[in-house]
Coordinates of C-alpha atoms in Angstrom, one line a residue:
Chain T
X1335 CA 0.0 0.0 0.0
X1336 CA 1.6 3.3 -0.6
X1337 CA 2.0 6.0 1.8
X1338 CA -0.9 8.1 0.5
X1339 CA -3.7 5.5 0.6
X1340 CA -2.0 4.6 4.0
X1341 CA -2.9 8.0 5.2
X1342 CA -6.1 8.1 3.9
X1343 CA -6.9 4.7 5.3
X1344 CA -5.7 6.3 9.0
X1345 CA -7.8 9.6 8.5
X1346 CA -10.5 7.6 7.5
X1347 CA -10.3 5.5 10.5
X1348 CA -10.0 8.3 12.4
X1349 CA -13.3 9.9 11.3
X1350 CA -15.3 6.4 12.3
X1351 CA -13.3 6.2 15.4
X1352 CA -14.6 9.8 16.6
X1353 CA -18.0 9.7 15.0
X1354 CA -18.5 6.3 17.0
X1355 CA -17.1 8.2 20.0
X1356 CA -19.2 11.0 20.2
X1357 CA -22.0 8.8 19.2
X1358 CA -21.6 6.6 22.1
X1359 CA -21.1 9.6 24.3
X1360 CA -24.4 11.4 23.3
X1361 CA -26.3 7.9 24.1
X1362 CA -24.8 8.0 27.3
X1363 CA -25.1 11.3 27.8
X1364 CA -26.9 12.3 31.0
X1365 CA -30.5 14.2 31.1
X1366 CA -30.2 17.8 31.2
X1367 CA -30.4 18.9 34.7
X1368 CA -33.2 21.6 34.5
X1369 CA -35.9 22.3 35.7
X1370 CA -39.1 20.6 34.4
X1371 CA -42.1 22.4 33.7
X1372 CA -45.8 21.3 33.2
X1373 CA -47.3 21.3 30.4
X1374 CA -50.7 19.2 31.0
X1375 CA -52.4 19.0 27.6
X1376 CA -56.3 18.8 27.5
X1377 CA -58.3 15.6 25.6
X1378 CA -62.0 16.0 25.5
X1379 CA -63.9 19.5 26.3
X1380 CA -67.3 19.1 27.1
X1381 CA -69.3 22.0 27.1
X1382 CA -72.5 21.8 29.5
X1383 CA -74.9 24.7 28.4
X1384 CA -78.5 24.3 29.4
X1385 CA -79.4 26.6 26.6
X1386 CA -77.3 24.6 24.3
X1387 CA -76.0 27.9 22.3
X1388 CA -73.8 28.1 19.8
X1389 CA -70.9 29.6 21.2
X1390 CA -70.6 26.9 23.7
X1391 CA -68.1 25.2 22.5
X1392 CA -66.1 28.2 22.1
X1393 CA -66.9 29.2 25.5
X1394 CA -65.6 25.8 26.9
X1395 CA -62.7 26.4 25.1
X1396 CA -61.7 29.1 27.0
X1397 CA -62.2 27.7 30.3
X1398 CA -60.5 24.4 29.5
X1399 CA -57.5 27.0 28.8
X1400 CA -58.2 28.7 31.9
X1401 CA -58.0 25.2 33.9
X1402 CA -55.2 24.4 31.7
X1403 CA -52.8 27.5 32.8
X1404 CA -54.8 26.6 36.5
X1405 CA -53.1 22.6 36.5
X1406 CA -49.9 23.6 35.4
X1407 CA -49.3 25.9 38.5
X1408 CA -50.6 23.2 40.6
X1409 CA -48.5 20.5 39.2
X1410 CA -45.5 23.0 39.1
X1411 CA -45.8 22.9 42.7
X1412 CA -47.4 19.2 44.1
X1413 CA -45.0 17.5 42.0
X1414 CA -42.3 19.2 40.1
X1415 CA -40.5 20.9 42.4
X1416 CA -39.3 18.3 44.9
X1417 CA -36.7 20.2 46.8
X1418 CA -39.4 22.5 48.2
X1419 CA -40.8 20.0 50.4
X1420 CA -37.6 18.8 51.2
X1421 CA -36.3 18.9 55.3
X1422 CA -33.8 21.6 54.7
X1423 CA -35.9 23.7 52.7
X1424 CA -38.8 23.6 55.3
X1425 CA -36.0 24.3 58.0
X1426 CA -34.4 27.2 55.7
X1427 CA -37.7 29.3 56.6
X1428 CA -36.9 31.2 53.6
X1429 CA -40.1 30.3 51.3
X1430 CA -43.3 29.9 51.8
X1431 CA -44.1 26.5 53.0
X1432 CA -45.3 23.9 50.0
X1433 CA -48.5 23.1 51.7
X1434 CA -49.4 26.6 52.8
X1435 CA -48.7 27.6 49.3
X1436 CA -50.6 24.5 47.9
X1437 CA -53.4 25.5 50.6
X1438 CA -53.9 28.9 48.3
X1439 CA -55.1 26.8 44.9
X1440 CA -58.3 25.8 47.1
X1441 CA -61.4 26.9 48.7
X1442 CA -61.3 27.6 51.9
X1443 CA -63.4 24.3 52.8
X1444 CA -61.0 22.5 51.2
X1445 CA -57.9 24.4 51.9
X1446 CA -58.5 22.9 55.5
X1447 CA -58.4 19.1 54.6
X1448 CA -55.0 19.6 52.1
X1449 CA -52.5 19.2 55.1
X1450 CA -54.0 15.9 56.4
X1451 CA -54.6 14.6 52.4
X1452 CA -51.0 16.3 51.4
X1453 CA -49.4 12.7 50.9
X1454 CA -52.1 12.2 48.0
X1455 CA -52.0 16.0 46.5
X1456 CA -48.5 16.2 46.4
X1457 CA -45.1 14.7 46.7
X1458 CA -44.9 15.7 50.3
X1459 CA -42.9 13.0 51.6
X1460 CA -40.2 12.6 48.7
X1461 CA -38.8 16.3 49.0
X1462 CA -35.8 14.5 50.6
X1463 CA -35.5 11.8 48.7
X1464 CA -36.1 13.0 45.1
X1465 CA -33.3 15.1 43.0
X1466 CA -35.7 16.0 41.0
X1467 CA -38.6 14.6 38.7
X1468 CA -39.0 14.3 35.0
X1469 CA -42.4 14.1 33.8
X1470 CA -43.4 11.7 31.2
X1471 CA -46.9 12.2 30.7
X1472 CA -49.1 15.2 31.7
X1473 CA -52.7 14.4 30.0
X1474 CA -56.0 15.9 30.7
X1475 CA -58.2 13.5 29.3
X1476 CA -61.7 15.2 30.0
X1477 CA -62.5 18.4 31.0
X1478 CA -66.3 19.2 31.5
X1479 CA -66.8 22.5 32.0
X1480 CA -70.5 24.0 33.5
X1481 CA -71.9 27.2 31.7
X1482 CA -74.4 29.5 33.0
X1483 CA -77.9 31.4 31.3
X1484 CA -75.4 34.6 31.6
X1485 CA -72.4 33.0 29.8
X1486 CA -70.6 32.7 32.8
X1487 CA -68.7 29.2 33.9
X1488 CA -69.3 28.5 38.0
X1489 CA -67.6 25.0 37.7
X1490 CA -65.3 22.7 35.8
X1491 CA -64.2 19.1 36.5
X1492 CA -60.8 18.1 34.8
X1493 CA -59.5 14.7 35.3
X1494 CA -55.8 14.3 35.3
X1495 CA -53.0 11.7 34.1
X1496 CA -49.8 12.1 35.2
X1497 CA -46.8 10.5 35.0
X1498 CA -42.9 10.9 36.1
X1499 CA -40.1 9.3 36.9
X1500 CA -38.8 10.5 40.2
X1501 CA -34.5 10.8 40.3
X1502 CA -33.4 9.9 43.4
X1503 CA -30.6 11.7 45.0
X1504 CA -29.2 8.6 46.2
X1505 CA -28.6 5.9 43.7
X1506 CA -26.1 3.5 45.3
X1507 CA -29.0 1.1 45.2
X1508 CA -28.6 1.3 41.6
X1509 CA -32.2 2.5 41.5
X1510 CA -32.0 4.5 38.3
X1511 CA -35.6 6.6 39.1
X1512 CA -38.9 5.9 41.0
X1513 CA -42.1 5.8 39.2
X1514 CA -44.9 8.2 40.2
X1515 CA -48.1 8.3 39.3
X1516 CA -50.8 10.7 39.8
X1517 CA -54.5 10.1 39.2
X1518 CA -57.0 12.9 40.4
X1519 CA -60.0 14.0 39.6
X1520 CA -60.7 18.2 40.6
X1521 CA -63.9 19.9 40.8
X1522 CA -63.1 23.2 40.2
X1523 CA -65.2 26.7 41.2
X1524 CA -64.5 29.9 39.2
X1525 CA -63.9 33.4 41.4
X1526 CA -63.1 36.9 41.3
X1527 CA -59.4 35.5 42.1
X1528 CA -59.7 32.9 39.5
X1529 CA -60.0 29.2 40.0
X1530 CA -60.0 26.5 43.1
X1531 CA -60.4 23.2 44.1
X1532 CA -63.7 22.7 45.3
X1533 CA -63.2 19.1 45.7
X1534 CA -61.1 16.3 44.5
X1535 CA -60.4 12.9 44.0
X1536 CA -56.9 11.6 44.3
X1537 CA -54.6 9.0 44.3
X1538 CA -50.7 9.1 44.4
X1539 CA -48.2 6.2 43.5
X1540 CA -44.5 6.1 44.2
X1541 CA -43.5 2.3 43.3
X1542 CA -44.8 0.8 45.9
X1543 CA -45.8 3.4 48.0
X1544 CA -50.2 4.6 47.7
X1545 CA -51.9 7.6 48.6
X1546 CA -55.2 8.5 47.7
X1547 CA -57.6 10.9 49.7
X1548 CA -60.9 12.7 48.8
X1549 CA -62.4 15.7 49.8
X1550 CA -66.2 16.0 49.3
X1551 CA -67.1 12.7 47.8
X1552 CA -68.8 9.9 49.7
X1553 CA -67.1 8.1 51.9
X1554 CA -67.1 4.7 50.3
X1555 CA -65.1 5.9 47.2
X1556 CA -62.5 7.2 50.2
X1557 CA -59.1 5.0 51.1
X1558 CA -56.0 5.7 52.6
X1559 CA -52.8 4.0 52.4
X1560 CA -49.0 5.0 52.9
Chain H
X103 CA -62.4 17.2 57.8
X104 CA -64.8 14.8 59.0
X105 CA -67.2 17.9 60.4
X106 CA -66.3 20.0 57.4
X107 CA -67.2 16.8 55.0
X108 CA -70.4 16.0 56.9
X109 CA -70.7 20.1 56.0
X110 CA -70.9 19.3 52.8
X111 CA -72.2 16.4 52.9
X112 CA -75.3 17.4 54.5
X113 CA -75.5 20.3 51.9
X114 CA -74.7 18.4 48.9
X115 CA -77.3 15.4 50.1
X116 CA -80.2 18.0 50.2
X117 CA -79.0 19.8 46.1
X118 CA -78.4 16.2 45.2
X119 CA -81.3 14.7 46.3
X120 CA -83.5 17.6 45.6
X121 CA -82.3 17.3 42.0
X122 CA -83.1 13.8 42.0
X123 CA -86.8 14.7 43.4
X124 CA -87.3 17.3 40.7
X125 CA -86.1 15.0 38.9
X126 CA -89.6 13.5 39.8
X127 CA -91.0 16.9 39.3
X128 CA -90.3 18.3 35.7
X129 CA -89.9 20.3 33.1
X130 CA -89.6 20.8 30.0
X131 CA -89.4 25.1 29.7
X132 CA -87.8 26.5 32.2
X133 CA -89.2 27.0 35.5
X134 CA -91.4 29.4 37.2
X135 CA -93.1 26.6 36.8
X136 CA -90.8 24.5 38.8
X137 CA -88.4 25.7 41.2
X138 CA -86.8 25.5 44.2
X139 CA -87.0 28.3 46.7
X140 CA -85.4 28.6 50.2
X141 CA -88.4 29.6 52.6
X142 CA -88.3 33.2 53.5
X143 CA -86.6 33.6 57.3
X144 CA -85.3 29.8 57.2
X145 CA -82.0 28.9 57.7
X146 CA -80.4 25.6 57.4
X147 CA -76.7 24.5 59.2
X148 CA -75.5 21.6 57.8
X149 CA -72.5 22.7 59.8
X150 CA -74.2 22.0 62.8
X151 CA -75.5 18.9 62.0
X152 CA -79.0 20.1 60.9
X153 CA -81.2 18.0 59.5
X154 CA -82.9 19.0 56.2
X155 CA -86.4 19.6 55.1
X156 CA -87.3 20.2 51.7
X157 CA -91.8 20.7 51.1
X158 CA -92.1 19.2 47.7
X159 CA -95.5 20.0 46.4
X160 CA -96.5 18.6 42.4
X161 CA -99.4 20.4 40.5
X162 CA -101.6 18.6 38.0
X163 CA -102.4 21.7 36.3
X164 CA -102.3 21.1 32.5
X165 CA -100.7 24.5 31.5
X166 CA -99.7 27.9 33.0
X167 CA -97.9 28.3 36.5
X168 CA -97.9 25.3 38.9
X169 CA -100.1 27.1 41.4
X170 CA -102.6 28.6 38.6
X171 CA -105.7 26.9 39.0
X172 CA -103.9 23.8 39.7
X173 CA -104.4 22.1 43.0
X174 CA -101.3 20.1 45.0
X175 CA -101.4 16.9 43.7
X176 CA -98.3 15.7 45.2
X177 CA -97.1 16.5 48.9
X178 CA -94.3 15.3 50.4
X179 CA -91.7 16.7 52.9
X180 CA -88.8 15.0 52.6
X181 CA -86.3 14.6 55.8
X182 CA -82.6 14.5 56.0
X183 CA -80.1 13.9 58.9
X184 CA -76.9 14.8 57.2
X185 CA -74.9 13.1 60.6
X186 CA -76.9 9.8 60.4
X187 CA -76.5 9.8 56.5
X188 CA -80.8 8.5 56.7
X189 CA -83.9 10.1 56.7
X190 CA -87.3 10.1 55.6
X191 CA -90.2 10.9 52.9
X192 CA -93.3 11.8 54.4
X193 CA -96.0 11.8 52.4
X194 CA -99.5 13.4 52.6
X195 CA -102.8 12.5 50.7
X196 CA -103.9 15.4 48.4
X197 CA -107.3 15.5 50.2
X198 CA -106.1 16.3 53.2
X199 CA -107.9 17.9 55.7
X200 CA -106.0 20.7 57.4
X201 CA -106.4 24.2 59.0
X202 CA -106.8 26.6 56.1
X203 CA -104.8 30.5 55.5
X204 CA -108.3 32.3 55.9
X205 CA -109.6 30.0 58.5
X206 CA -111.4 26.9 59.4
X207 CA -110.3 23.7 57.3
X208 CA -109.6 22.8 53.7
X209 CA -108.6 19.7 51.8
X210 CA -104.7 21.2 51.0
X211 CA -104.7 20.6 47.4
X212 CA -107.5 22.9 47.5
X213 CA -105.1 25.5 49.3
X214 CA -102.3 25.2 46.8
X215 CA -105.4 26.0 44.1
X216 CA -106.6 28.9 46.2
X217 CA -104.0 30.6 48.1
X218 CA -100.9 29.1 46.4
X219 CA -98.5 26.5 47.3
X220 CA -96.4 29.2 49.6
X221 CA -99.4 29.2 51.9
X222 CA -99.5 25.1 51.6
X223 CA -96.2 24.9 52.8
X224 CA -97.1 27.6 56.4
X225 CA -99.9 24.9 57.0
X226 CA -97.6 22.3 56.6
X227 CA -94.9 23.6 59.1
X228 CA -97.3 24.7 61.3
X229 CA -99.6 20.9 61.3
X230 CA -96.4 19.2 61.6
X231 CA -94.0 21.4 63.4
X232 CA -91.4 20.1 61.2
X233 CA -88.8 23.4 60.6
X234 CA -89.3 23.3 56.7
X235 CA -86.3 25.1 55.1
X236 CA -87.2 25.2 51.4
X237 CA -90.1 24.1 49.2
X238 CA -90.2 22.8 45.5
X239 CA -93.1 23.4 43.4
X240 CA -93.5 20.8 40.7
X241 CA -95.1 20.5 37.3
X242 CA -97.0 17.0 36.4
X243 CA -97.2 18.2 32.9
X244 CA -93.1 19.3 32.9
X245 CA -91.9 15.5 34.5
X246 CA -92.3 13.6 31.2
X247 CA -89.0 15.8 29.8
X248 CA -87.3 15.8 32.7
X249 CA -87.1 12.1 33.5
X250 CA -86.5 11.7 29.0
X251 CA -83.6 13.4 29.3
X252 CA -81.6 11.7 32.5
X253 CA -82.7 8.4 30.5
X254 CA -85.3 6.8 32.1
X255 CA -85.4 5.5 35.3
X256 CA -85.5 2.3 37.2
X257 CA -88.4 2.2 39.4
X258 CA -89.7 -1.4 42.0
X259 CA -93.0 -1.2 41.3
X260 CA -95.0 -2.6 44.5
X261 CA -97.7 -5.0 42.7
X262 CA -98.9 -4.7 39.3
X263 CA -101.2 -1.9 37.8
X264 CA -103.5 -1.7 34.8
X265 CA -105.0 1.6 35.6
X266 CA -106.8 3.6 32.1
X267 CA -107.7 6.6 33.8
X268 CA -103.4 7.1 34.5
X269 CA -102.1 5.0 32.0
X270 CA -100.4 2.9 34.0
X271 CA -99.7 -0.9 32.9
X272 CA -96.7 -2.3 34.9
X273 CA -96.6 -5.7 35.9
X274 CA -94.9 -5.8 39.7
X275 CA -91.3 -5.5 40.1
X276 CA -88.5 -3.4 38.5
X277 CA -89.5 -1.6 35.6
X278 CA -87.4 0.8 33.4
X279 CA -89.9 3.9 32.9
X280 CA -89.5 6.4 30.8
X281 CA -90.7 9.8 31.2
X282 CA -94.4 9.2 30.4
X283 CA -94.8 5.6 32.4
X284 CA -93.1 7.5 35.6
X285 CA -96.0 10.0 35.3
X286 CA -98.7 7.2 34.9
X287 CA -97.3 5.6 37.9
X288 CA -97.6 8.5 40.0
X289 CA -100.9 9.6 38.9
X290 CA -102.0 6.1 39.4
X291 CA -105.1 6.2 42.3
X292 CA -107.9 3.7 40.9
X293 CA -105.5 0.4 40.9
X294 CA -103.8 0.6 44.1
X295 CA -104.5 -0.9 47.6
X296 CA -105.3 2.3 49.3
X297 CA -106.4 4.9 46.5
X298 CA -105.0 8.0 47.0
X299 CA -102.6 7.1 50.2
X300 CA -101.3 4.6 47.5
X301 CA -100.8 6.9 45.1
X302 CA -98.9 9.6 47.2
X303 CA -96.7 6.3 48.3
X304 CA -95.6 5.5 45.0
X305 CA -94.8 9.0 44.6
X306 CA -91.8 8.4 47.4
X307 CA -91.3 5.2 45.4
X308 CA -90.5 7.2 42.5
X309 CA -88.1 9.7 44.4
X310 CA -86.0 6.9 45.7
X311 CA -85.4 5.6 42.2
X312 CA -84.6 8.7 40.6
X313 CA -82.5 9.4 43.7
X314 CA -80.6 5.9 43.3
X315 CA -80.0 6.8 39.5
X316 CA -78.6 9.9 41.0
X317 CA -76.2 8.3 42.9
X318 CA -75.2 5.5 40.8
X319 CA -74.8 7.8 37.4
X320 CA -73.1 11.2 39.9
X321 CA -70.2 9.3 41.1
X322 CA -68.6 10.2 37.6
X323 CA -68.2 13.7 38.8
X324 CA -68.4 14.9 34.8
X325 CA -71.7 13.0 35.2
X326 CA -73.0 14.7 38.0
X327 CA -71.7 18.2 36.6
X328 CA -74.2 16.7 33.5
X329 CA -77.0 16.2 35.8
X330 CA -76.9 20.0 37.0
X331 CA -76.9 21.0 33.1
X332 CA -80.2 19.2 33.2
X333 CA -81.4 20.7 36.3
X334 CA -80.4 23.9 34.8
X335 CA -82.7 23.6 31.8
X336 CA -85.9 22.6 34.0
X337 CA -85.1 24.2 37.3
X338 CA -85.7 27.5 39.0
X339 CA -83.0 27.5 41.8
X340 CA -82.9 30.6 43.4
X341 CA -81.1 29.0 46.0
X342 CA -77.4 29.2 46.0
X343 CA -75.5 27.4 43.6
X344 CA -73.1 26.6 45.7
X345 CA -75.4 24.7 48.2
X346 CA -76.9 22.9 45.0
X347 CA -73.7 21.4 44.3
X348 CA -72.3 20.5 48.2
X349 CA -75.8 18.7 48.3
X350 CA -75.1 16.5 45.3
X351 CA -72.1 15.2 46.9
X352 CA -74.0 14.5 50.1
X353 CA -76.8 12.6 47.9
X354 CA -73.8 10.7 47.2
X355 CA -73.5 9.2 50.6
X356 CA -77.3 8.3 51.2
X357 CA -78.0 5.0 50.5
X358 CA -81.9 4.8 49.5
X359 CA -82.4 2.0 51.7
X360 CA -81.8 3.9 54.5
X361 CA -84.7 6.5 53.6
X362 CA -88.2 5.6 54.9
X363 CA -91.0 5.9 53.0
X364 CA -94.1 6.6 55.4
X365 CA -97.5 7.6 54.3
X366 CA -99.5 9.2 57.0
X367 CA -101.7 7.3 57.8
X368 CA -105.5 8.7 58.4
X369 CA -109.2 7.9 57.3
X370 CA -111.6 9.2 54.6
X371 CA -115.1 11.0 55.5
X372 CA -117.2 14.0 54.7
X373 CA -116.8 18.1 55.5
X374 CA -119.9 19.2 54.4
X375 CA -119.9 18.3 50.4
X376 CA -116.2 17.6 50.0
X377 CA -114.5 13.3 50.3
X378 CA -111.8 14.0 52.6
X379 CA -108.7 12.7 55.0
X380 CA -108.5 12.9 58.3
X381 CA -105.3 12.8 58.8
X382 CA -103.9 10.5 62.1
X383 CA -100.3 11.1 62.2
X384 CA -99.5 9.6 65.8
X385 CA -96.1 10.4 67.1
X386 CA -95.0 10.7 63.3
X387 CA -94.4 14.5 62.9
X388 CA -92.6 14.7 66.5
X389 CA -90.5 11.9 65.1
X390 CA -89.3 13.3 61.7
X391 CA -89.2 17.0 62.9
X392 CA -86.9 15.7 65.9
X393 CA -83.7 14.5 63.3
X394 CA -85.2 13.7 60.5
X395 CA -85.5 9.2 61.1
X396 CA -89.2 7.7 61.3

């Protein structure tokens, strides 16, 4: 072989040899460590207009927007943002506390039952174990939103689907992330300061680990477990 | 939270089951025909553990108002206990005989006719001394559309009927009614044991069932937001919102099986020209007006 297609043959190899390098390096590169944000997405919009108008639709539109903007704050909160119910953050005293600040997305009826149903609403008890959490799916199946004779919507029920895998700050188990899941069901009533939870239906899931609590449904659709 | 839930469970039980009973009360155009009105000075603390009484009076009038020249055809207080999760339908023949607005006594579907069905509900609270908080007035001719839309509803008929004068042919047992059978079954007076007390029973018959629809259908909580549109359409509630929707979460939580249907119980005679009842209520009234349990 002469020199020159020798040197070619190295350069080529060369080329493979770092493509393959920086291929097997983007595979194995880590997640971004970011913040996640929610972004719950809306399925079904039922509009519930006793007059059956035209514009309903359009008019249920806007609320399912509305409760849209209105689950992403809570989600942001209940389950995105681990570290703020974490031990040392509740000990910092320099925030708001999570489920004072969770408290504020509620009636005031229901505001009162959120610390003793916390482990269901939110990930209360994983602030200290969690790094932080990557949501996988943030779906809104059905929204069903209530319109009055004057246009105006008093109530909305949204069902929610979410999904995340929880990163542990501790993997020497070699536990990679912990599954969470997060079915709830929200009734929601419109104010002059916006939306709230009027009542809800929830159930949290960390691997093995349940939660579910209600507020304001019967008490045979009501369990507990943690 | 369990006071706080029993709060709103005792509200939401009374919307909720009130729903259901209007349910069993109609409409087709929207109310002033049918509507539910809180009773002017009442007051009602589901808080506190107050039971709650709801007047439901039903007009056979053909067109117009319910109380234009359309007697009470249906009367029934119906009885809560929020704490106890039970209560009670109490139900009153249409001829009964009771102490009248301008004096003396009058069969009370002859009141509703006369003085309206505001002034049938005073005579009630005052004959029973049962602390009526709200009254719905009911349309027969607006139930048919009503019961159509929430799809029918299941109903245990007590023994058969083959009534022409109501329409109603059902063999005993449970029969899926539409709109039009549920009205034939609570007109129903000529085949039934007891004539009118029979017919005013079956009435309570029908509440439960629409009641039990209510609660099997409204656990879907889109369902139940549903089941207010329809309310909505037929309904006058002047009564808070709010309370209309704490109550359907209470109806939730009642079982019907733990609500008593009780017909008082009396005996039929003559005031001057006019078939009466004499009513004979025992111990009855002091019984449902103490918490609401027969």
């Amino acid at each position: 072989m002469s020199l020159k297609k020798l040197a070619i043959a190295l350069v080529i190899l060369a080329l493979v040899a770092t493509g393959a390098y920086l291929a097997v390096t983007v595979l194995q590169k880590k997640p971004e460590v970011g913040l996640s944000t929610a972004s719950l997405s809306a399925g079904e919009v039922l509009a519930l207009d006793p007059l059956d108008r035209p514009d309903a639709g359009q008019r249920a539109g806007e609320a399912s927007k509305q409760t849209i903007r209105f689950l992403n704050r809570y989600y942001l909160l209940a389950m995105l943002r681990p570290e703020r119910w974490s031990s040392a953050n509740a000990a910092s005293g320099k925030a708001t506390p999570p489920a004072k600040a969770l408290e504020a997305l509620f009636t005031t009826d229901a505001a009162a039952a959120v610390e003793a149903n916390v482990k269901s609403l939110a990930l209360a008890d994983l602030g200290d174990t969690l790094d932080r959490v990557v949501p996988t799916q943030q779906f809104v199946p059905r929204i069903s939103v209530q319109i009055e004779d004057d246009g105006s919507v008093p109530f909305i029920v949204a069902t929610v689907e979410f999904r995340a895998n929880g990163i542990p700050k501790d993997d020497s188990d070699g536990k990679r992330y912990i599954s969470i899941v997060h079915e709830a069901t929200y009734w929601l009533q419109a104010g002059v300061e916006g939306l709230r939870i009027f009542a809800y239906q929830a159930r949290l899931t960390a691997d093995e680990l349940t939660a579910s609590n209600a507020f304001g449904v019967p008490q045979r659709f009501r369990e507990r477990s943690w | 939270m369990r006071s706080r839930t029993n709060t709103l469970a005792s509200i939401a039980l009374a919307t909720g089951f009130l729903a259901a009973v209007l349910g069993a009360s109609a409409l087709s155009a929207k109310p002033a025909d049918t509507a539910l009105h809180r009773v002017e000075g009442a007051e009602w603390k589901p808080e506190a553990g107050e039971t709650l009484f709801v007047a439901v009076l039903g007009s056979d009038a053909r067109t117009g108002a319910a109380d234009a020249k359309g007697g009470c055809d249906a009367i029934h207080i119906i009885a809560i206990n929020p704490v106890s999760k039970a209560g009670t339908i109490l139900n009153f023949p249409r001829d009964s005989y009771l102490p009248s607005p301008g004096g003396g006594s009058r069969k009370i579907t002859d009141t509703c006719r006369t003085a309206g069905f505001e002034a049938a509900v005073d005579i009630l609270r005052n004959e029973t001394r049962i602390d009526i908080q709200y009254y719905a007035r009911t349309q027969f001719s607006h139930f048919q559309s009503l019961i159509d839309e929430l799809g029918g509803v299941d109903v245990d008929v007590p023994y058969s009927m083959n009534d022409s004068f109501s329409g109603a042919h059902f063999p005993k047992g449970s029969v899926h009614m539409a709109g039009g059978q549920a009205l034939s079954f609570s007109r129903n007076r000529h085949d039934t044991p007891k004539g009118d007390f029979s017919r005013t029973e079956n009435q309570g018959i029908l509440m439960l069932a629409t009641l039990r629809k209510f609660r099997t259908e409204a656990a879907d909580w889109h369902r139940m937001l549903a089941y207010i549109r329809v309310a909505r359409r037929h309904v006058n509630l002047t009564v808070p919102l709010n309370d209309v929707v704490k109550m359907g979460f209470l109806a939730l939580e009642i079982d019907p099986a733990s609500i008593q249907n009780v017909t008082v119980p009396g005996s039929t005679g003559q005031a001057g020209d006019a078939s009466v009842v004499f009513l004979e209520p025992g111990d009855i009234y002091r019984r449902v007006a103490d918490d609401g349990i027969y």
